[in-house]
PDB file of C-alpha atoms in Angstrom:
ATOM      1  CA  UNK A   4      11.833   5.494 -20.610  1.00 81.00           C
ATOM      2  CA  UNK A   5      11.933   4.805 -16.832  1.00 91.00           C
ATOM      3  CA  UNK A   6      14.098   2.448 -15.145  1.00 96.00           C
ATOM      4  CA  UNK A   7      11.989   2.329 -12.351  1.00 98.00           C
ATOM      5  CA  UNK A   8       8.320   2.333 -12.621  1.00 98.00           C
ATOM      6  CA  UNK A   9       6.228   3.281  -9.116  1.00 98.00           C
ATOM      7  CA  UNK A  10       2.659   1.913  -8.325  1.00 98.00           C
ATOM      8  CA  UNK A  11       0.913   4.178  -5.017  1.00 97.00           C
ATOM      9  CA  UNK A  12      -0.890   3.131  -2.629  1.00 94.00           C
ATOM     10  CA  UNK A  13      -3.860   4.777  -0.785  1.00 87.00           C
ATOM     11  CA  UNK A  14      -3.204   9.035  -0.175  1.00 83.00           C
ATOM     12  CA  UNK A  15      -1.545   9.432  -3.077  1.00 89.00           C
ATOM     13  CA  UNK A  16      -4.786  11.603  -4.899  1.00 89.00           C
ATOM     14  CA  UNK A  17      -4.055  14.725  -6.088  1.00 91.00           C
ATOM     15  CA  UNK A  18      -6.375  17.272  -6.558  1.00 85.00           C
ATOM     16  CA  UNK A  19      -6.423  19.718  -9.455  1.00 88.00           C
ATOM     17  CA  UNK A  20      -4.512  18.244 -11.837  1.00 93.00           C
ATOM     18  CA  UNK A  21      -5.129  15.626 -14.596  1.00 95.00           C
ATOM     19  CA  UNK A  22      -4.020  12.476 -14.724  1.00 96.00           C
ATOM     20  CA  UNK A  23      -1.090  12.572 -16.401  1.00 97.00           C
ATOM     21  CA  UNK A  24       0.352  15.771 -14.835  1.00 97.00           C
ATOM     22  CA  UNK A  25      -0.535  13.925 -11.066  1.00 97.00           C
ATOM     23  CA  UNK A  26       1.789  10.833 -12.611  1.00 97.00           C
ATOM     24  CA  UNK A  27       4.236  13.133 -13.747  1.00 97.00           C
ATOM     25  CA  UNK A  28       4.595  15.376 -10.454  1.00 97.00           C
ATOM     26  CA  UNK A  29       4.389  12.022  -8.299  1.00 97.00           C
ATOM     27  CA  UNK A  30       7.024  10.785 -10.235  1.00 97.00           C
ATOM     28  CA  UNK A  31       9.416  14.001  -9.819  1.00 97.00           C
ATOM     29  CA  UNK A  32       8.897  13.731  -6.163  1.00 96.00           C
ATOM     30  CA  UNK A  33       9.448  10.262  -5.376  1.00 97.00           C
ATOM     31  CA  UNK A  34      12.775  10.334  -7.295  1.00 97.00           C
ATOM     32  CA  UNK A  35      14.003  12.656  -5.748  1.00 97.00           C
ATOM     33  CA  UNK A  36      13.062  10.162  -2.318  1.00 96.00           C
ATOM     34  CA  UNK A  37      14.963   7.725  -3.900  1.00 97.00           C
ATOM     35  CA  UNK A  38      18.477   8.884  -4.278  1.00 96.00           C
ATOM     36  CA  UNK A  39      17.908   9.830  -0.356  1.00 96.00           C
ATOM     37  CA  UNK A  40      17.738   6.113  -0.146  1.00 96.00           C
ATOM     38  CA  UNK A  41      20.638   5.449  -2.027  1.00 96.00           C
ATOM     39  CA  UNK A  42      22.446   8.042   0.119  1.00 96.00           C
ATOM     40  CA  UNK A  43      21.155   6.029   3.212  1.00 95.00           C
ATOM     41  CA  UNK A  44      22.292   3.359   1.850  1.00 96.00           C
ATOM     42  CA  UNK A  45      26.134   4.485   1.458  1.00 95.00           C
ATOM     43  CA  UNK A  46      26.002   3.843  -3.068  1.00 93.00           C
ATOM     44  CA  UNK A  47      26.800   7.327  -4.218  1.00 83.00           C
ATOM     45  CA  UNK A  48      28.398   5.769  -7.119  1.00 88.00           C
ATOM     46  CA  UNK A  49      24.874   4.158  -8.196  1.00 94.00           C
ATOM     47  CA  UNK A  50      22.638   7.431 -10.213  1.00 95.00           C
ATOM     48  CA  UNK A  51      19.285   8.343  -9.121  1.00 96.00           C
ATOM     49  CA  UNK A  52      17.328   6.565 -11.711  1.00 96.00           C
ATOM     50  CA  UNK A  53      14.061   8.469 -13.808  1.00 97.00           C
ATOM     51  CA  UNK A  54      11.253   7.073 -11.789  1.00 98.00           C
ATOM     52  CA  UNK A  55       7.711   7.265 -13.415  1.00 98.00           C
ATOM     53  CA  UNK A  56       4.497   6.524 -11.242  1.00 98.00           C
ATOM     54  CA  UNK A  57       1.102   4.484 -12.500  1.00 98.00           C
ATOM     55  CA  UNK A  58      -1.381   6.811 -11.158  1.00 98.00           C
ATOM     56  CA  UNK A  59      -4.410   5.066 -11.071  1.00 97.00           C
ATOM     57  CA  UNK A  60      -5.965   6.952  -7.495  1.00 94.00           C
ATOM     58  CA  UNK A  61      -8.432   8.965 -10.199  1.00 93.00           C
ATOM     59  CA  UNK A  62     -10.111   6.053 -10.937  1.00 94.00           C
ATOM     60  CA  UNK A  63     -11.435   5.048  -7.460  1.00 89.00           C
ATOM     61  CA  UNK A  64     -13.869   7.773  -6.917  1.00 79.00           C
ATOM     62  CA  UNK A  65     -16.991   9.045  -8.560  1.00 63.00           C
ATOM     63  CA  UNK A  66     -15.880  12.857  -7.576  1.00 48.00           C
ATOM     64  CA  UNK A  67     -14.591  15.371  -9.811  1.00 42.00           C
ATOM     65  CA  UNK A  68     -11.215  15.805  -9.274  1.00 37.00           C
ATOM     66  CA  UNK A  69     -11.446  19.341  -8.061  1.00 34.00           C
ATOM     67  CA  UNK A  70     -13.683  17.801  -5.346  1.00 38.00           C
ATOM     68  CA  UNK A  71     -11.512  15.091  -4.015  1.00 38.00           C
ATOM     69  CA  UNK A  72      -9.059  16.930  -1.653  1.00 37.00           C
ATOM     70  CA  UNK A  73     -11.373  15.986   1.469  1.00 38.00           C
ATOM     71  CA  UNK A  74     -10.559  12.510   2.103  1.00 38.00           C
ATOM     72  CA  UNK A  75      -8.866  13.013   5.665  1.00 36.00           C
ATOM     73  CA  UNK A  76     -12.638  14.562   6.787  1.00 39.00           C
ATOM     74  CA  UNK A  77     -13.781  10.983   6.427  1.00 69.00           C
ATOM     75  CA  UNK A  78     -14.560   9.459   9.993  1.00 82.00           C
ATOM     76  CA  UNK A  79     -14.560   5.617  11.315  1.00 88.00           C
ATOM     77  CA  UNK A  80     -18.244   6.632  12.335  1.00 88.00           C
ATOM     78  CA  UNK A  81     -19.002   6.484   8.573  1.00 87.00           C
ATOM     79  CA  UNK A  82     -18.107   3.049   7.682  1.00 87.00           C
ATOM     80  CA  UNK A  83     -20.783   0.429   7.170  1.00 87.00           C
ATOM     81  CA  UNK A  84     -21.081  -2.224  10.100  1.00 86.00           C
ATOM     82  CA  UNK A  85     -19.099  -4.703   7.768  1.00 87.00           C
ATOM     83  CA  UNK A  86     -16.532  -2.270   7.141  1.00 87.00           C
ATOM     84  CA  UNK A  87     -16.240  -1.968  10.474  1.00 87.00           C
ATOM     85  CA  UNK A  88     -15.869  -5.516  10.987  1.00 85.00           C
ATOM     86  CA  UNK A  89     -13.362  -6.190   9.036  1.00 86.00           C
ATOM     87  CA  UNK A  90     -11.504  -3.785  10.813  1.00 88.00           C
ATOM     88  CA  UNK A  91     -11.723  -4.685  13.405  1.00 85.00           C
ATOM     89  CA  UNK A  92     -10.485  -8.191  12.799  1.00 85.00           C
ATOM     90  CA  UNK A  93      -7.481  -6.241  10.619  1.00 85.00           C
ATOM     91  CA  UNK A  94      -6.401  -4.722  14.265  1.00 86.00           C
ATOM     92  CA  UNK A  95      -6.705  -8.040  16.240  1.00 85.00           C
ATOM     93  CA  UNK A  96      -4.035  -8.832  13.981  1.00 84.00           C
ATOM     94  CA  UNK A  97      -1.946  -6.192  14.739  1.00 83.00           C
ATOM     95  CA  UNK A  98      -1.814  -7.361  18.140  1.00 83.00           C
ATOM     96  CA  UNK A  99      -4.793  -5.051  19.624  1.00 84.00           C
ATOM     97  CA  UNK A 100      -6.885  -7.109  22.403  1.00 84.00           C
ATOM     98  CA  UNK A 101     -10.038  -8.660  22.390  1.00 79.00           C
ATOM     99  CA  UNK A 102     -12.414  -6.210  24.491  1.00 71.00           C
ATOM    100  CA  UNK A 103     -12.824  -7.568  28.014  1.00 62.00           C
ATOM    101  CA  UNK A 104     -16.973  -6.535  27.638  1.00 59.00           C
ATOM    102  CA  UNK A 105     -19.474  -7.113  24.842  1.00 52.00           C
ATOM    103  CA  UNK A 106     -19.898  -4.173  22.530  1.00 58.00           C
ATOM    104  CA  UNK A 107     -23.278  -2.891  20.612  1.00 56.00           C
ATOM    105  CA  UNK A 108     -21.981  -2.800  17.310  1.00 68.00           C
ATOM    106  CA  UNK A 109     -18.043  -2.602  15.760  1.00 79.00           C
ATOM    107  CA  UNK A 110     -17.664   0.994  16.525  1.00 86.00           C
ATOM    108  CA  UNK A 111     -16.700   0.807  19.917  1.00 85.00           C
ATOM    109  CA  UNK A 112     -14.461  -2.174  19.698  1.00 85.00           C
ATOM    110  CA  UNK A 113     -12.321  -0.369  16.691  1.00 88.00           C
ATOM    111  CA  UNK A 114     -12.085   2.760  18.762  1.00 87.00           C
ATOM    112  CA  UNK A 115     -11.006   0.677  21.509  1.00 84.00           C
ATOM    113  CA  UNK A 116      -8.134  -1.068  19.174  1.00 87.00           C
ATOM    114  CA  UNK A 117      -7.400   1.981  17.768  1.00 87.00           C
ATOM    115  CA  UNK A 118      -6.999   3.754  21.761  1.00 86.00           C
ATOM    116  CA  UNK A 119      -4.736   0.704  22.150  1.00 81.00           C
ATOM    117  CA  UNK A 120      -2.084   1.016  19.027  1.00 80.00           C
ATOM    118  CA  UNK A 121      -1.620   4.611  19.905  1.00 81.00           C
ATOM    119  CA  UNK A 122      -0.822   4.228  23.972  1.00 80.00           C
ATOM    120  CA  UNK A 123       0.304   0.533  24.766  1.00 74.00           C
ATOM    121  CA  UNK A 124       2.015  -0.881  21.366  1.00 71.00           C
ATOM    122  CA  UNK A 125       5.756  -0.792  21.391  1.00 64.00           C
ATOM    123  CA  UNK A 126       5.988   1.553  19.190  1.00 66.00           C
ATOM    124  CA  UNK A 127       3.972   4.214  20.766  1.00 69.00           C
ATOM    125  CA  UNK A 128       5.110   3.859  24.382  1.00 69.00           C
ATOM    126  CA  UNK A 129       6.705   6.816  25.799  1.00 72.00           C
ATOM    127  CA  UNK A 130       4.765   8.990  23.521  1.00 73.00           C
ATOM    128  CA  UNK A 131       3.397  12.163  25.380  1.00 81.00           C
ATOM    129  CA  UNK A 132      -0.389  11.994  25.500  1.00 80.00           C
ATOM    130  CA  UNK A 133      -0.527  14.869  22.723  1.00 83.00           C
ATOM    131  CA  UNK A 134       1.495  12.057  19.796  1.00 79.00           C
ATOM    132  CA  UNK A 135      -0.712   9.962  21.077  1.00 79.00           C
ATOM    133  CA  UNK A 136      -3.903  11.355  20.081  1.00 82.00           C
ATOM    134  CA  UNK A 137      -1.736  12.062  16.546  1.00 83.00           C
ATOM    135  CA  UNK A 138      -0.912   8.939  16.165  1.00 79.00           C
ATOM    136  CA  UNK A 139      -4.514   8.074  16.881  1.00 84.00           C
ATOM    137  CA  UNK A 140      -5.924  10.397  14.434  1.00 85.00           C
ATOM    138  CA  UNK A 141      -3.424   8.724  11.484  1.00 81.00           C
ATOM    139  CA  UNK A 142      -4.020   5.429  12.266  1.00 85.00           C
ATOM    140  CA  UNK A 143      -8.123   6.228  12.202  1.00 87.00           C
ATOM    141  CA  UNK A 144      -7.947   8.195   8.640  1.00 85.00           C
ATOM    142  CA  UNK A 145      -4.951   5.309   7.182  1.00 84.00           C
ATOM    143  CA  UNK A 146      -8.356   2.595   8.282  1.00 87.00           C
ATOM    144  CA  UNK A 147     -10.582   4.980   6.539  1.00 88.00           C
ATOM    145  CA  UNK A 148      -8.836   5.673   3.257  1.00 85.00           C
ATOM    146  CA  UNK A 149      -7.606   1.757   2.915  1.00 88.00           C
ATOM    147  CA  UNK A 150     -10.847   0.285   3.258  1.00 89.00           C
ATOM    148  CA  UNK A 151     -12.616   2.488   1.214  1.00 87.00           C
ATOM    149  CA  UNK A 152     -10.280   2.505  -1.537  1.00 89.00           C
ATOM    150  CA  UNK A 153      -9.954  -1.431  -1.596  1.00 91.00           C
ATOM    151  CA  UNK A 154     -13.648  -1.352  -0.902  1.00 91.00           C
ATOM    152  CA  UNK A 155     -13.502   0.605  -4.143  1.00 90.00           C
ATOM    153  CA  UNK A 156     -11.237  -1.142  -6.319  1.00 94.00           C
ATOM    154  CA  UNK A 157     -12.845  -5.020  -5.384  1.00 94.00           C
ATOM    155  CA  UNK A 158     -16.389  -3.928  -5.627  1.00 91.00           C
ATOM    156  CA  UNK A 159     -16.171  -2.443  -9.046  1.00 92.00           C
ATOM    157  CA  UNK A 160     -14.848  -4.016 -11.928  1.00 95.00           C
ATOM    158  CA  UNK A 161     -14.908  -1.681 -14.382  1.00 96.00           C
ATOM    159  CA  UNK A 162     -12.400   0.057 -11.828  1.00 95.00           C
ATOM    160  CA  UNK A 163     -10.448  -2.864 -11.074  1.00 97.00           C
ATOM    161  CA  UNK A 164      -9.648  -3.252 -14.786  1.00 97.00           C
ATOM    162  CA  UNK A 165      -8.903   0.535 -15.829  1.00 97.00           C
ATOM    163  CA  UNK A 166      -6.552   0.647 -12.945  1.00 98.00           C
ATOM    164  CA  UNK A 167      -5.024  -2.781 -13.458  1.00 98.00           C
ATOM    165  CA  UNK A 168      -4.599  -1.344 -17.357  1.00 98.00           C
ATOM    166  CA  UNK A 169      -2.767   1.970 -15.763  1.00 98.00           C
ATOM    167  CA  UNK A 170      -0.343  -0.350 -14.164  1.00 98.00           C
ATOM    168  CA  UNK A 171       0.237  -2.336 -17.447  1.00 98.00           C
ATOM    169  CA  UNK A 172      -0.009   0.644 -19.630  1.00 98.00           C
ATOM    170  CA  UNK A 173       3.506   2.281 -17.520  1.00 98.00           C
ATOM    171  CA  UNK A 174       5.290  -1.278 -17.353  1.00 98.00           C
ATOM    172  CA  UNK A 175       4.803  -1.376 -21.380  1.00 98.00           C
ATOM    173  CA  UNK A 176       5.993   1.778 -22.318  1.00 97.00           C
ATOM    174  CA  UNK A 177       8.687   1.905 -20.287  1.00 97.00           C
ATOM    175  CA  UNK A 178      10.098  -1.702 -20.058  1.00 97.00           C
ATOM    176  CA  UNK A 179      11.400  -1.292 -16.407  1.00 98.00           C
ATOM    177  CA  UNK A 180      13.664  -3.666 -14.578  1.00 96.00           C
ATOM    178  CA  UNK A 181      12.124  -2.761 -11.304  1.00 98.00           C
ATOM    179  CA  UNK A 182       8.422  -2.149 -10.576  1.00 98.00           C
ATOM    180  CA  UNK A 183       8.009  -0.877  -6.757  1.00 98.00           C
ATOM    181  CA  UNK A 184       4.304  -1.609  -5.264  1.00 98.00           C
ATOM    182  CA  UNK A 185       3.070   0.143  -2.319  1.00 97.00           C
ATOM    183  CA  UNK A 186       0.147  -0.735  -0.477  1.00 95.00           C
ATOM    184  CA  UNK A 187      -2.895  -1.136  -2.627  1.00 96.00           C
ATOM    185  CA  UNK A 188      -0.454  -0.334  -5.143  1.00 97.00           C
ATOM    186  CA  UNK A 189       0.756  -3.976  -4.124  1.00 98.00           C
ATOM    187  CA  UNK A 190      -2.479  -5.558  -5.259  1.00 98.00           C
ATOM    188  CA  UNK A 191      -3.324  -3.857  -8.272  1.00 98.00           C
ATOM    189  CA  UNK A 192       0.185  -4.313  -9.637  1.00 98.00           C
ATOM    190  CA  UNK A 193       0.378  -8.547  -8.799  1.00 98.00           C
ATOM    191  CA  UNK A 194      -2.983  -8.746 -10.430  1.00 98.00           C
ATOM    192  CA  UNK A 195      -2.055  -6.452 -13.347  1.00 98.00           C
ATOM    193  CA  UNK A 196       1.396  -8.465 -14.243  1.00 98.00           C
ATOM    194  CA  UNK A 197      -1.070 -11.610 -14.045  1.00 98.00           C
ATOM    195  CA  UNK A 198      -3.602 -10.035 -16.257  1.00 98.00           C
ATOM    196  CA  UNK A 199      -0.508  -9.243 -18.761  1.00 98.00           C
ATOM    197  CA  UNK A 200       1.815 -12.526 -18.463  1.00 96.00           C
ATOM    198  CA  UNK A 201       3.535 -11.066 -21.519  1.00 97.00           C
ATOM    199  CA  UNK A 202       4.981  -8.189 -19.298  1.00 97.00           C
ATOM    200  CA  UNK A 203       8.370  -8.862 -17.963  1.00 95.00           C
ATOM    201  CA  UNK A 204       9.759  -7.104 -15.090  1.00 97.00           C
ATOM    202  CA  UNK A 205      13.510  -8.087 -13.415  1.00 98.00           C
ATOM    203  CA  UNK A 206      12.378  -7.119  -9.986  1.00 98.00           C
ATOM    204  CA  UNK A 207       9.215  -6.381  -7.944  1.00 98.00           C
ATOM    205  CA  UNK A 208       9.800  -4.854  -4.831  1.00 98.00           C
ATOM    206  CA  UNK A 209       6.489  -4.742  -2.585  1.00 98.00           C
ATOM    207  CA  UNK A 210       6.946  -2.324   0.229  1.00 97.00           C
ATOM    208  CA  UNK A 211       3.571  -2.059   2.969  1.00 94.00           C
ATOM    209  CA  UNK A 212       1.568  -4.646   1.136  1.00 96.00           C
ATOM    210  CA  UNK A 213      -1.967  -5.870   2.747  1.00 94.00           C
ATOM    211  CA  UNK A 214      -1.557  -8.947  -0.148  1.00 95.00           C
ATOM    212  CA  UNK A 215      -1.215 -11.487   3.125  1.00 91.00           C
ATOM    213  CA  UNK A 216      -4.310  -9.807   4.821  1.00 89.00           C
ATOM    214  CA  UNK A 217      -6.545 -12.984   4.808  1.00 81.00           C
ATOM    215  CA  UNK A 218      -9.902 -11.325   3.591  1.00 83.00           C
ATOM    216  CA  UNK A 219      -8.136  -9.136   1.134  1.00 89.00           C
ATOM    217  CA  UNK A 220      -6.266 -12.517  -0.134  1.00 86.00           C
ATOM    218  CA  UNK A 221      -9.547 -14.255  -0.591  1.00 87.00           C
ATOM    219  CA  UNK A 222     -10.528 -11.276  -3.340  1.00 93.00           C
ATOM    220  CA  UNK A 223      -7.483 -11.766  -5.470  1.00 96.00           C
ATOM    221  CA  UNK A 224      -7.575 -12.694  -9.291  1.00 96.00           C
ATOM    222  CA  UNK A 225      -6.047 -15.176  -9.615  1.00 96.00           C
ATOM    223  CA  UNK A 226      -7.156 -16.576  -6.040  1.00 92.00           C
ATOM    224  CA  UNK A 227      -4.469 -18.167  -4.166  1.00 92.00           C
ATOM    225  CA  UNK A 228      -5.356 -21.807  -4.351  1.00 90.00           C
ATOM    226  CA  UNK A 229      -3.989 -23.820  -1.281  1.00 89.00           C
ATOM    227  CA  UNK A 230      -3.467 -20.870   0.993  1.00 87.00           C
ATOM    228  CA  UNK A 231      -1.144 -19.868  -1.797  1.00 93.00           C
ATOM    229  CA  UNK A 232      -0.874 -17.325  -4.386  1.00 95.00           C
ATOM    230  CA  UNK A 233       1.445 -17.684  -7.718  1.00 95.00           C
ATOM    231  CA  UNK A 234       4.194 -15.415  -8.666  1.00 96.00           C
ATOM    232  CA  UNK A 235       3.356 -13.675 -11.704  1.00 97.00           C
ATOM    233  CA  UNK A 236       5.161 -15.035 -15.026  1.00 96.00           C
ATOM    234  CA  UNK A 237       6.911 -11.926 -15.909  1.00 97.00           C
ATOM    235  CA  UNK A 238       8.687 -11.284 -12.475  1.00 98.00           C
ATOM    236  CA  UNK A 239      11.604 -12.896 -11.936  1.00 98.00           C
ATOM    237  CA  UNK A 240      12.815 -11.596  -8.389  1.00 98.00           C
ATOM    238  CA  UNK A 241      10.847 -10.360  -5.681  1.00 98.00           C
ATOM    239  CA  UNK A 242      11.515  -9.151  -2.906  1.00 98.00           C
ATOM    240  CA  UNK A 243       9.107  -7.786  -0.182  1.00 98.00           C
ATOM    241  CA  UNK A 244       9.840  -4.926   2.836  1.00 97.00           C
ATOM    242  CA  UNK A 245       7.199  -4.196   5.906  1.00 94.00           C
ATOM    243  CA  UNK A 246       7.838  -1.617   8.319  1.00 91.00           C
ATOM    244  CA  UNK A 247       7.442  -3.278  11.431  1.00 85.00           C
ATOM    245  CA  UNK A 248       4.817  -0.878  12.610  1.00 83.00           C
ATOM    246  CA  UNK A 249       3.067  -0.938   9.328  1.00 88.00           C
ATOM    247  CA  UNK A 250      -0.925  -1.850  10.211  1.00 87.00           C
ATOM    248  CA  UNK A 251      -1.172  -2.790   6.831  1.00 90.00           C
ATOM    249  CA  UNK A 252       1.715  -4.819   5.594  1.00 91.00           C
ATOM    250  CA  UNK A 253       0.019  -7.605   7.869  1.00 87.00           C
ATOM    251  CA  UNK A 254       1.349 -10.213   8.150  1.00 89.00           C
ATOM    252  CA  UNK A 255       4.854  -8.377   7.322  1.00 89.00           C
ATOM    253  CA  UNK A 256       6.237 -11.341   4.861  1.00 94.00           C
ATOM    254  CA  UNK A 257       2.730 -11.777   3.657  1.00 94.00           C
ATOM    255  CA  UNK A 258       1.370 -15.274   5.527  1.00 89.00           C
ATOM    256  CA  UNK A 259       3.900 -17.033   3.833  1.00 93.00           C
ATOM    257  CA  UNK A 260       1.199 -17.173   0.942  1.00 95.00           C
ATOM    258  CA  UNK A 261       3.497 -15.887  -1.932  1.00 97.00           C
ATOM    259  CA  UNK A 262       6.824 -16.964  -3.326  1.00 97.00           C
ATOM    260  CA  UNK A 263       8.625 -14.249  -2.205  1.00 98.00           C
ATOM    261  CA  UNK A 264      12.490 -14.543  -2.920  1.00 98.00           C
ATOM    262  CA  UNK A 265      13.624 -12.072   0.215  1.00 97.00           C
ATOM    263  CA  UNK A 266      11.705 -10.879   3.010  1.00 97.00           C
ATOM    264  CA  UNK A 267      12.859  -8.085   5.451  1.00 96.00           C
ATOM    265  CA  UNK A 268      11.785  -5.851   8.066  1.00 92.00           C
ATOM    266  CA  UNK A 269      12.336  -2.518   8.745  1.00 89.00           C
ATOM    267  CA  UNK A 270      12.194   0.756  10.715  1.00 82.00           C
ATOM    268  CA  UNK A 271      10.484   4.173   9.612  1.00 74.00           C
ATOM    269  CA  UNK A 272       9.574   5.879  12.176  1.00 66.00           C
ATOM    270  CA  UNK A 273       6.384   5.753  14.674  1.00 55.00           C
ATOM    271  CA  UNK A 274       4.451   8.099  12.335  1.00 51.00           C
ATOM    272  CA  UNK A 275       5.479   6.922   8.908  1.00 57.00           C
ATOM    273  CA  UNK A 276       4.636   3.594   9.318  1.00 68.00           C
ATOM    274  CA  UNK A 277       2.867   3.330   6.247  1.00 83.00           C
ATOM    275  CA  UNK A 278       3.854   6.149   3.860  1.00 87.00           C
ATOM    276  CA  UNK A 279       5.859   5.600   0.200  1.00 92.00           C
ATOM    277  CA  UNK A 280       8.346   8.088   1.469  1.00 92.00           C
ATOM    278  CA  UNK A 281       9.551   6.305   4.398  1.00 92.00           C
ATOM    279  CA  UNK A 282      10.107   2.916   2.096  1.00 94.00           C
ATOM    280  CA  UNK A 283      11.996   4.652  -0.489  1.00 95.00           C
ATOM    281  CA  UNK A 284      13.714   6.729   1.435  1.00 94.00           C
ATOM    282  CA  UNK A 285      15.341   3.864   3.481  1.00 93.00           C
ATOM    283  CA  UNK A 286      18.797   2.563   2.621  1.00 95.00           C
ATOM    284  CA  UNK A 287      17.423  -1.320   2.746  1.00 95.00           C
ATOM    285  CA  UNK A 288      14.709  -0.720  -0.345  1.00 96.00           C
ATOM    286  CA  UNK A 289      17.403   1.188  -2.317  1.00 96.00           C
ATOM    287  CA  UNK A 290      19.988  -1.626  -1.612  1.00 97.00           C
ATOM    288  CA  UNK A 291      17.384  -4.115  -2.916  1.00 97.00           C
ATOM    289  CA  UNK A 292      16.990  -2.186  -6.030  1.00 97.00           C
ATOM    290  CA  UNK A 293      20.701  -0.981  -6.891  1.00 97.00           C
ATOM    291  CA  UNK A 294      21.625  -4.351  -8.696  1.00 96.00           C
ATOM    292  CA  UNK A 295      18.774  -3.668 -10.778  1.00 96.00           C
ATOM    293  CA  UNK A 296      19.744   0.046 -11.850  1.00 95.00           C
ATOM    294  CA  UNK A 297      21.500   1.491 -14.680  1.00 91.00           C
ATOM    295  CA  UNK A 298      25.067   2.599 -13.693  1.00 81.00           C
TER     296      UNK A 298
END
């Protein structure tokens, strides 16, 4: 049993290995993030507790597994128009300006957005011009892999419901008190505990969570009704983190669509805006948590 159970987000595929080994190994590793963030977080007298992960990133692709190592090679050129769209609109909301000309197509406008987070946003300035194009190349392949894999998980519901079942499957055998969602992971674990009711969990912590994206929130079973979605029956606390230069935990607490008991903000670093590691690893998530650990 698991006193914590973890739920990834996108990048989290690993190649070569089944299913359960990829949980296991994920698992190993992000425990071992976790007491860093009880370190941070000044409660060496709280243990590390055994972390297991729902690995569900098999189930969004049609490749075999020994195939599926090449998802960085994916480029912005080779999203649909829509894709590209919705994008686009994604950035505006991270603050990137309208484009002062009309554009043929979404392309340009998304390059242009993308140009802009890496050289003018707070968080970038003062970069040299070699971070920049860095941080310009992670922001491109984090758009990639995020719309593709929602793309993935909304579009087929066979999918949807094997990963959803993945998610349910680790809360039931090992009864945790705190489920931590990240990213997608965010998603597929709210719908999961509403798809199970019977599933109780003392705290769900959702760390980079696109749930208050408005055209993700309009996919959601159950929809939000109102411009507001339900807490799910089981959870009794929730609390909610967003890095504040996190493109995907937009808006950070969510729209104010979800009945979130805490909300808070915090800092990872310019280039780990969006990664598990950086959540875990900071003394804020692990302080949310400790109440809920064994001691």
């Amino acid at each position: 049993m698991a006193a914590v159970v973890l739920v990834h987000g996108i990048w989290n595929l690993v190649s070569g290995l089944p299913p359960e080994e990829a949980a296991a190994a994920k698992g190993a590793e992000f425990r071992k993030i976790l007491g860093q963030g009880l370190e941070a977080a000044r409660l060496p007298h709280v243990p590390v507790p055994d972390v297991a992960m729902a690995y569900y990133a098999h189930l969004l692709t049609n490749r075999p597994l020994e195939e599926q190592a090449g998802e960085g090679a994916v480029r912005l050129e080779d999203l649909s128009r829509e894709q590209l769209l919705r994008t686009w609109e994604w950035l505006l909301l991270a603050g990137a300006p309208e484009p002062t000309e009309a554009q043929a197509g979404w392309l340009a406008p998304v390059r242009l957005a993308v140009g802009w987070l890496a050289h003018e946003s707070p968080g970038a300035r003062g970069l040299t011009a070699r971070a920049q194009r860095g941080l310009m190349d992670v922001i491109e392949r984090m758009i990639v892999a995020m719309i593709r894999d929602t793309d993935s998980y909304f579009s087929r519901p066979e999918r949807r419901r094997a990963a959803r079942a993945v998610v349910a499957e680790a809360i039931r055998h090992h009864r945790p008190r705190v489920v931590v969602a990240h990213s997608l992971g965010s998603v597929v674990a709210w719908e999961a505990l509403h798809a199970y009711p019977e599933l109780g969990v003392e705290l769900l912590v959702t760390v980079g969570s696109p749930l208050g994206l408005p055209g993700l929130a309009r996919k959601l079973e159950p929809e939000p009704r109102g411009g507001r979605g339900a807490r799910p029956a089981g959870v009794k606390h929730w609390v909610n983190i967003a890095d504040a230069g996190d493109l995907v935990a937009l808006p950070p607490e969510l729209g104010g669509m979800f009945p979130v008991d805490t909300h808070a903000v915090i800092e990872t670093g310019v280039l780990g805006f969006h990664g598990l590691k950086g959540y875990l690893a900071n003394g804020l998530t692990a302080a949310a948590m400790a109440p809920y650990l064994p001691s």
